[in-house]
Amino acid sequence: MALSISKTRLNGLVKVSGAKNSSLRLLAASLLTEETVFLNNFPNGLLDVEIHLRMLEALGKNVTSVADTVSISVGDEKIKTQLVWDERSIRNTLLILGALTARYGEGKVPLPGGCKLGERKYDLHVMLLERLGAEVWEEGDYLCAKAKTGRLKGNEIHLPLRSTGATENTIIAASLAEGKTVLYNPHIRPEIMDLINMLGKMGAKINVYGQKCIEIEGVEQLTGVKHAVIPDNMEALTWAIGSVITNGEVEIENFPYEHLEVPLVYLRESGMKFYRGTTSLIVKGGTPYPVEISTGPYPGINSDMQPLFAVYGAMSKGETKIVDLRFPGRYAYAEELNKLGVNSRVEGDMLVIDGGNPIKGGTVRALDLRAGIALLLAGMTSDEQITIEDDWQIYRGYENLAQKLENLK
């Protein structure tokens, strides 16, 4: 598959879909109850979401998707604890394992897939499940876990680094564990809070003490729930940056301003002109200036955002510097941008971009989701046609992308 793009001026109204990273976590958490979980503002059109919904069906759940809603319930069949799967895997299988082990005492899932970001392994997930009283082992291409006493038991868990996935899996697994779990050094960010809010409505007992710790008092069972997914901050930021570099004017509805305050400070100081409405953000042109950023835990600029900032810097006249502290060396996408005329180099753990060169035509490859959208943004500024191979990567995280681009012409 390939996507072709050339010069585009973004102009008009676009609505941000529900957050991919939040939706996947909420779907895993739906395995914790026998009752119906109903989600709205839900991005049914995302490839990763579609895969996760089929995984839930493979486990025995009934799934009904209509527009931007999904209903997940238990059918006549007993829920399976082994996810037999021969299609593309996603990293969320680790959370499915945590949920199955918490709810049924055991689980078996495919080893995780998704974006390959450096040495992104799953040792923290193994550690936390073992701390909660499970045996964890590999069987071929599968990861297995079993509670030694039939039910997970609360414990203290200290994360050596602030990991989003490990924080989420601890919350999911500990919600039905026996006793109290205290998770130290958690990663508190909007998607984590969305998961906690939904689980709280389901009857979970979770207290958050900032970045210090999260306390989870396990309960016997959780109920069904109706819950609205938070807006996708990555999509929101994409449209904002796209408006500036194409000299456009875009009103972005459902904009999660409170989740993007720090990135927006950098962008405002680097030439973006925006105006905040009640539920939207209007981004009206501006001239991009060079940026100097390092990624970090929320509320800072997260690792997923840095390819967007790289394109923003490439459009400016001057030197942009980016350091990814979470995934050092996550700059493979820069080599693809260089094929289009961007002048960048890696110095140690830092990406340096000499901006201001016009984007030229050519064929490039979306190495992962965020690399793909960076190439798409660059292509919007080119007088020549750009072809992006493996464009399916982009549709993993951007719902109704073709339709939204068409509406902004």
Coordinates of C-alpha atoms in Angstrom, one line a residue:
M1 CA 0.0 0.0 0.0
A2 CA 1.1 3.5 -0.7
L3 CA -0.2 7.1 -0.2
S4 CA 0.6 10.0 -2.5
I5 CA 0.6 13.6 -1.2
S6 CA 1.7 17.0 -2.5
K7 CA 1.3 20.6 -1.6
T8 CA -1.8 21.2 0.4
R9 CA -3.1 24.3 2.4
L10 CA -5.1 23.1 5.3
N11 CA -8.2 25.3 5.8
G12 CA -11.5 24.7 7.6
L13 CA -12.9 22.6 10.4
V14 CA -11.7 19.2 11.7
K15 CA -12.8 17.2 14.7
V16 CA -10.3 15.2 16.8
S17 CA -11.3 11.6 17.3
G18 CA -11.1 9.6 20.5
A19 CA -7.6 8.8 21.7
K20 CA -6.0 5.7 20.3
N21 CA -3.7 5.1 23.3
S22 CA -6.6 5.5 25.7
S23 CA -9.1 3.4 23.7
L24 CA -6.8 0.4 23.6
R25 CA -6.3 0.5 27.4
L26 CA -10.1 0.8 28.0
L27 CA -10.7 -2.2 25.7
A28 CA -8.2 -4.3 27.7
A29 CA -10.0 -3.2 30.9
S30 CA -13.3 -4.4 29.6
L31 CA -12.1 -7.9 30.2
L32 CA -12.3 -7.3 34.0
T33 CA -16.1 -7.5 34.1
E34 CA -18.9 -9.8 32.9
E35 CA -21.2 -6.8 32.4
T36 CA -21.5 -4.5 29.4
V37 CA -18.9 -1.8 28.7
F38 CA -20.2 1.0 26.5
L39 CA -17.7 3.6 25.1
N40 CA -18.5 6.7 23.1
N41 CA -16.2 9.2 21.3
F42 CA -14.6 5.9 20.3
P43 CA -12.3 5.7 17.2
N44 CA -13.7 2.6 15.5
G45 CA -11.9 3.4 12.3
L46 CA -8.3 2.9 13.6
L47 CA -6.5 -0.2 12.5
D48 CA -5.1 -1.0 15.9
V49 CA -8.5 -0.6 17.5
E50 CA -10.1 -2.9 14.8
I51 CA -7.4 -5.5 15.7
H52 CA -8.1 -5.2 19.4
L53 CA -11.9 -5.6 18.9
R54 CA -11.3 -8.8 16.9
M55 CA -9.0 -10.0 19.7
L56 CA -11.9 -9.5 22.2
E57 CA -14.2 -11.4 19.9
A58 CA -11.6 -14.2 19.7
L59 CA -11.7 -14.4 23.5
G60 CA -15.5 -14.7 23.4
K61 CA -16.8 -11.1 23.9
N62 CA -19.6 -9.7 21.8
V63 CA -18.7 -6.5 20.1
T64 CA -21.1 -4.0 18.5
S65 CA -19.7 -0.9 16.8
V66 CA -21.9 1.9 15.6
A67 CA -20.5 5.3 14.4
D68 CA -18.3 6.5 17.3
T69 CA -19.6 4.0 19.9
V70 CA -18.8 0.5 20.8
S71 CA -20.5 -2.0 23.2
I72 CA -18.7 -4.9 24.6
S73 CA -20.6 -7.7 26.4
V74 CA -20.4 -11.3 27.3
G75 CA -22.2 -13.8 25.0
D76 CA -23.3 -17.4 25.6
E77 CA -19.8 -18.8 25.4
K78 CA -17.4 -18.8 28.3
I79 CA -14.6 -16.3 28.0
K80 CA -11.3 -17.9 26.8
T81 CA -8.1 -17.2 28.7
Q82 CA -5.9 -18.1 25.7
L83 CA -5.8 -15.6 22.8
V84 CA -5.0 -17.8 19.8
W85 CA -4.0 -15.2 17.2
D86 CA -2.1 -15.5 13.8
E87 CA -2.7 -11.9 12.6
R88 CA -0.6 -8.8 13.3
S89 CA -0.1 -8.4 17.0
I90 CA -0.2 -5.2 18.9
R91 CA 1.6 -4.2 22.1
N92 CA -1.7 -4.1 24.0
T93 CA -1.6 -7.9 24.3
L94 CA 0.4 -7.3 27.4
L95 CA -2.5 -5.5 29.0
I96 CA -4.9 -8.2 27.8
L97 CA -2.6 -10.7 29.7
G98 CA -2.8 -8.6 32.9
A99 CA -6.6 -8.4 32.6
L100 CA -7.1 -12.1 32.0
T101 CA -4.8 -13.1 34.8
A102 CA -6.6 -10.7 37.2
R103 CA -10.1 -11.8 36.2
Y104 CA -9.6 -15.5 35.6
G105 CA -6.3 -16.4 37.3
E106 CA -4.4 -17.1 34.0
G107 CA -3.8 -15.9 30.5
K108 CA -1.9 -16.6 27.3
V109 CA -1.4 -14.0 24.6
P110 CA 0.8 -13.4 21.6
L111 CA 4.1 -11.6 22.2
P112 CA 3.5 -7.9 21.6
G113 CA 3.9 -6.1 18.3
G114 CA 3.3 -2.4 17.3
C115 CA 6.1 0.1 16.9
K116 CA 9.6 -1.1 17.4
L117 CA 11.2 1.7 19.4
G118 CA 14.7 0.8 20.4
E119 CA 14.9 -1.8 23.1
R120 CA 11.2 -1.7 24.0
K121 CA 10.8 -5.0 25.7
Y122 CA 8.3 -6.3 28.2
D123 CA 10.5 -7.0 31.3
L124 CA 8.6 -4.5 33.4
H125 CA 5.3 -6.3 32.7
V126 CA 6.8 -9.6 33.7
M127 CA 8.1 -8.0 36.9
L128 CA 4.8 -6.5 37.9
L129 CA 2.8 -9.7 37.3
E130 CA 5.4 -11.6 39.3
R131 CA 5.2 -9.1 42.1
L132 CA 1.4 -9.6 42.2
G133 CA 1.9 -13.4 42.6
A134 CA 1.9 -14.8 39.1
E135 CA 4.2 -17.1 37.3
V136 CA 5.2 -15.8 33.9
W137 CA 6.8 -17.7 31.1
E138 CA 7.1 -17.8 27.3
E139 CA 5.8 -20.6 25.1
G140 CA 7.0 -20.1 21.5
D141 CA 5.5 -16.8 20.3
Y142 CA 3.2 -16.5 23.3
L143 CA 3.5 -15.0 26.8
C144 CA 1.8 -16.9 29.6
A145 CA 0.9 -16.0 33.2
K146 CA -0.8 -17.8 36.0
A147 CA -1.7 -16.7 39.6
K148 CA 0.0 -19.1 41.9
T149 CA -2.9 -19.1 44.4
G150 CA -5.7 -18.7 41.8
R151 CA -6.0 -14.9 42.5
L152 CA -3.4 -12.2 42.2
K153 CA -2.3 -10.6 45.5
G154 CA -1.6 -7.0 46.2
N155 CA 2.0 -5.9 46.7
E156 CA 4.4 -2.9 46.5
I157 CA 5.8 -2.3 43.0
H158 CA 8.6 0.1 42.3
L159 CA 9.1 1.0 38.6
P160 CA 12.7 1.8 37.7
L161 CA 11.5 4.2 35.1
R162 CA 8.2 5.9 34.4
S163 CA 6.5 3.5 32.0
T164 CA 3.0 4.2 30.6
G165 CA 2.3 0.5 29.8
A166 CA 3.6 -0.9 33.1
T167 CA 1.6 1.7 35.0
E168 CA -1.6 0.8 33.1
N169 CA -1.0 -3.0 33.5
T170 CA -0.4 -2.6 37.2
I171 CA -3.7 -0.6 37.6
I172 CA -5.6 -3.2 35.5
A173 CA -4.1 -6.3 37.2
A174 CA -4.3 -4.9 40.8
S175 CA -7.9 -3.8 40.5
L176 CA -9.1 -7.4 41.1
A177 CA -6.1 -8.5 43.2
E178 CA -6.5 -9.5 46.8
G179 CA -5.4 -6.7 49.1
K180 CA -3.7 -3.4 48.5
T181 CA -1.1 -2.6 45.7
V182 CA 1.1 0.5 45.9
L183 CA 2.8 1.5 42.6
Y184 CA 5.7 3.8 43.1
N185 CA 7.2 6.0 40.3
P186 CA 4.1 5.7 38.0
H187 CA 3.7 7.6 34.8
I188 CA 0.7 9.9 35.3
R189 CA -0.7 11.2 32.0
P190 CA -4.1 11.8 30.4
E191 CA -4.5 8.2 29.1
I192 CA -3.7 6.8 32.6
M193 CA -6.3 9.1 34.2
D194 CA -8.9 8.1 31.6
L195 CA -8.3 4.4 32.5
I196 CA -8.5 5.2 36.2
N197 CA -11.7 7.2 35.7
M198 CA -13.4 4.4 33.9
L199 CA -12.3 1.8 36.4
G200 CA -13.5 4.0 39.2
K201 CA -17.0 4.1 37.6
M202 CA -16.8 0.3 37.5
G203 CA -16.2 0.1 41.2
A204 CA -12.4 0.0 41.4
K205 CA -10.8 1.7 44.4
I206 CA -7.8 3.7 43.1
N207 CA -6.1 6.7 44.6
V208 CA -3.5 8.8 42.8
Y209 CA -0.8 10.7 44.7
G210 CA 0.8 12.6 41.8
Q211 CA 4.0 11.1 40.4
K212 CA 4.8 9.6 43.8
C213 CA 2.5 6.6 43.8
I214 CA -0.9 5.0 43.0
E215 CA -2.7 3.0 45.6
I216 CA -5.1 0.3 44.3
E217 CA -7.3 -1.6 46.8
G218 CA -8.4 -4.8 45.0
V219 CA -12.2 -5.6 44.9
E220 CA -14.0 -8.9 44.3
Q221 CA -15.7 -7.8 41.0
L222 CA -16.3 -4.8 38.7
T223 CA -19.5 -3.6 37.1
G224 CA -20.4 -2.5 33.6
V225 CA -19.9 1.2 32.6
K226 CA -20.7 3.9 30.1
H227 CA -17.7 6.1 29.4
A228 CA -16.5 8.7 26.9
V229 CA -13.0 8.4 25.6
I230 CA -10.7 11.5 25.9
P231 CA -9.7 13.3 22.6
D232 CA -6.5 12.2 20.9
N233 CA -3.8 14.7 21.8
M234 CA -1.4 13.4 19.1
E235 CA -4.0 14.0 16.4
A236 CA -4.8 17.4 17.8
L237 CA -1.1 18.4 17.7
T238 CA -0.8 17.1 14.1
W239 CA -3.5 19.4 12.8
A240 CA -2.1 22.3 14.7
I241 CA 1.4 21.9 13.2
G242 CA -0.1 21.1 9.8
S243 CA -1.9 24.4 9.8
V244 CA 1.3 26.4 10.5
I245 CA 3.6 24.7 8.0
T246 CA 1.0 24.9 5.2
N247 CA 0.1 28.5 6.1
G248 CA -3.4 27.4 6.7
E249 CA -6.2 28.3 9.0
V250 CA -7.8 25.3 10.9
E251 CA -10.3 25.2 13.7
I252 CA -9.7 22.0 15.6
E253 CA -12.8 20.8 17.5
N254 CA -12.6 18.6 20.5
F255 CA -9.1 19.9 21.2
P256 CA -7.7 18.7 24.5
Y257 CA -5.9 22.0 25.5
E258 CA -5.3 21.0 29.1
H259 CA -3.4 17.9 27.9
L260 CA -1.1 19.9 25.6
E261 CA -0.2 23.0 27.5
V262 CA 3.6 22.4 27.6
P263 CA 3.9 21.5 23.8
L264 CA 1.8 24.5 23.0
V265 CA 4.0 26.8 25.0
Y266 CA 7.0 25.7 22.9
L267 CA 5.0 26.0 19.6
R268 CA 3.7 29.5 20.5
E269 CA 7.2 30.7 21.3
S270 CA 8.3 29.1 18.0
G271 CA 5.9 31.0 15.7
M272 CA 2.5 29.2 16.0
K273 CA -0.5 31.6 16.2
F274 CA -3.5 30.1 17.9
Y275 CA -6.7 31.2 19.6
R276 CA -8.5 29.1 22.2
G277 CA -12.2 28.6 22.0
T278 CA -14.5 26.8 24.4
T279 CA -13.9 23.3 23.0
S280 CA -11.7 24.1 20.0
L281 CA -8.4 25.7 19.0
I282 CA -8.0 27.9 16.0
V283 CA -4.6 27.8 14.5
K284 CA -4.0 30.6 12.0
G285 CA -0.8 30.3 10.0
G286 CA 2.3 31.7 11.6
T287 CA 6.0 31.3 10.6
P288 CA 7.8 28.3 12.2
Y289 CA 11.0 29.1 14.0
P290 CA 13.6 26.5 15.1
V291 CA 12.9 24.5 18.2
E292 CA 15.1 22.9 20.9
I293 CA 13.3 20.2 22.9
S294 CA 13.9 17.1 24.9
T295 CA 11.2 14.6 25.5
G296 CA 10.1 13.7 29.0
P297 CA 7.2 12.4 31.1
Y298 CA 3.8 14.2 31.0
P299 CA 3.2 17.1 31.1
G300 CA 6.3 17.5 28.9
I301 CA 6.7 16.6 25.3
N302 CA 6.4 12.9 24.9
S303 CA 8.4 10.7 22.6
D304 CA 5.6 10.3 20.1
M305 CA 5.5 14.0 19.5
Q306 CA 9.1 14.5 18.5
P307 CA 8.7 13.5 14.8
L308 CA 6.1 16.3 14.6
F309 CA 8.5 18.8 16.1
A310 CA 11.2 17.6 13.7
V311 CA 9.0 18.4 10.7
Y312 CA 8.1 21.8 12.3
G313 CA 11.8 22.5 12.7
A314 CA 12.6 21.4 9.1
M315 CA 10.2 24.0 7.8
S316 CA 12.0 26.8 9.7
K317 CA 15.2 28.6 8.8
G318 CA 17.8 27.8 11.4
E319 CA 19.0 24.9 13.5
T320 CA 16.6 22.6 15.4
K321 CA 17.8 20.3 18.1
I322 CA 15.9 17.3 19.5
V323 CA 16.9 14.9 22.3
D324 CA 14.7 11.8 23.0
L325 CA 15.3 10.9 26.6
R326 CA 12.8 8.0 26.7
F327 CA 13.9 6.2 23.5
P328 CA 17.4 7.4 22.7
G329 CA 18.2 7.3 19.0
R330 CA 14.5 7.1 17.9
Y331 CA 15.4 9.0 14.7
A332 CA 15.1 6.5 12.0
Y333 CA 12.3 8.6 10.4
A334 CA 14.8 11.4 9.9
E335 CA 16.6 9.3 7.3
E336 CA 13.4 9.1 5.4
L337 CA 12.9 12.8 5.7
N338 CA 16.4 13.4 4.4
K339 CA 15.4 11.5 1.2
L340 CA 12.9 14.4 0.7
G341 CA 15.5 17.1 1.0
V342 CA 15.6 17.7 4.8
N343 CA 19.2 18.2 6.1
S344 CA 19.5 16.4 9.4
R345 CA 22.2 14.5 11.3
V346 CA 22.5 12.6 14.5
E347 CA 25.1 13.8 17.0
G348 CA 25.3 11.3 19.9
D349 CA 21.8 11.1 21.2
M350 CA 20.7 14.3 19.6
L351 CA 19.0 15.0 16.3
V352 CA 20.1 18.2 14.6
I353 CA 18.1 19.6 11.7
D354 CA 19.3 22.5 9.5
G355 CA 15.9 23.8 8.5
G356 CA 14.6 25.8 5.6
N357 CA 15.3 23.4 2.7
P358 CA 12.3 22.9 0.4
I359 CA 10.7 19.4 0.4
K360 CA 11.2 17.6 -2.8
G361 CA 9.4 14.7 -4.3
G362 CA 10.3 11.1 -3.9
T363 CA 9.3 7.7 -2.4
V364 CA 9.7 7.1 1.3
R365 CA 8.5 4.5 3.8
A366 CA 6.5 4.9 7.0
L367 CA 8.7 3.0 9.5
D368 CA 6.1 3.3 12.2
L369 CA 2.9 5.3 13.0
R370 CA 4.6 8.6 14.1
A371 CA 7.2 8.4 11.3
G372 CA 4.4 8.0 8.8
I373 CA 2.5 11.1 9.9
A374 CA 5.8 13.1 9.9
L375 CA 6.3 12.2 6.3
L376 CA 2.7 13.1 5.5
L377 CA 3.1 16.5 7.1
A378 CA 6.3 17.1 5.1
G379 CA 4.6 16.1 1.9
M380 CA 1.9 18.8 2.4
T381 CA 4.6 21.4 1.9
S382 CA 6.1 20.0 -1.3
D383 CA 5.5 21.2 -4.9
E384 CA 6.3 17.7 -6.0
Q385 CA 4.5 14.5 -5.4
I386 CA 5.6 12.3 -2.5
T387 CA 4.7 8.6 -2.2
I388 CA 4.6 7.0 1.3
E389 CA 4.9 3.3 1.3
D390 CA 3.5 1.2 4.1
D391 CA 1.0 4.0 4.7
W392 CA -1.1 1.5 6.7
Q393 CA 1.1 2.5 9.7
I394 CA -0.5 5.9 9.7
Y395 CA -4.1 4.5 9.8
R396 CA -3.2 2.7 13.0
G397 CA -3.5 6.0 14.8
Y398 CA -5.4 8.5 12.5
E399 CA -9.1 7.8 12.0
N400 CA -10.9 8.8 8.8
L401 CA -7.7 10.5 7.6
A402 CA -8.5 10.7 3.9
Q403 CA -11.9 12.2 4.6
K404 CA -10.6 14.8 7.1
L405 CA -7.8 15.9 4.6
E406 CA -10.4 16.2 1.9
N407 CA -12.6 18.4 4.1
L408 CA -9.6 20.7 4.8
K409 CA -8.8 21.4 1.2

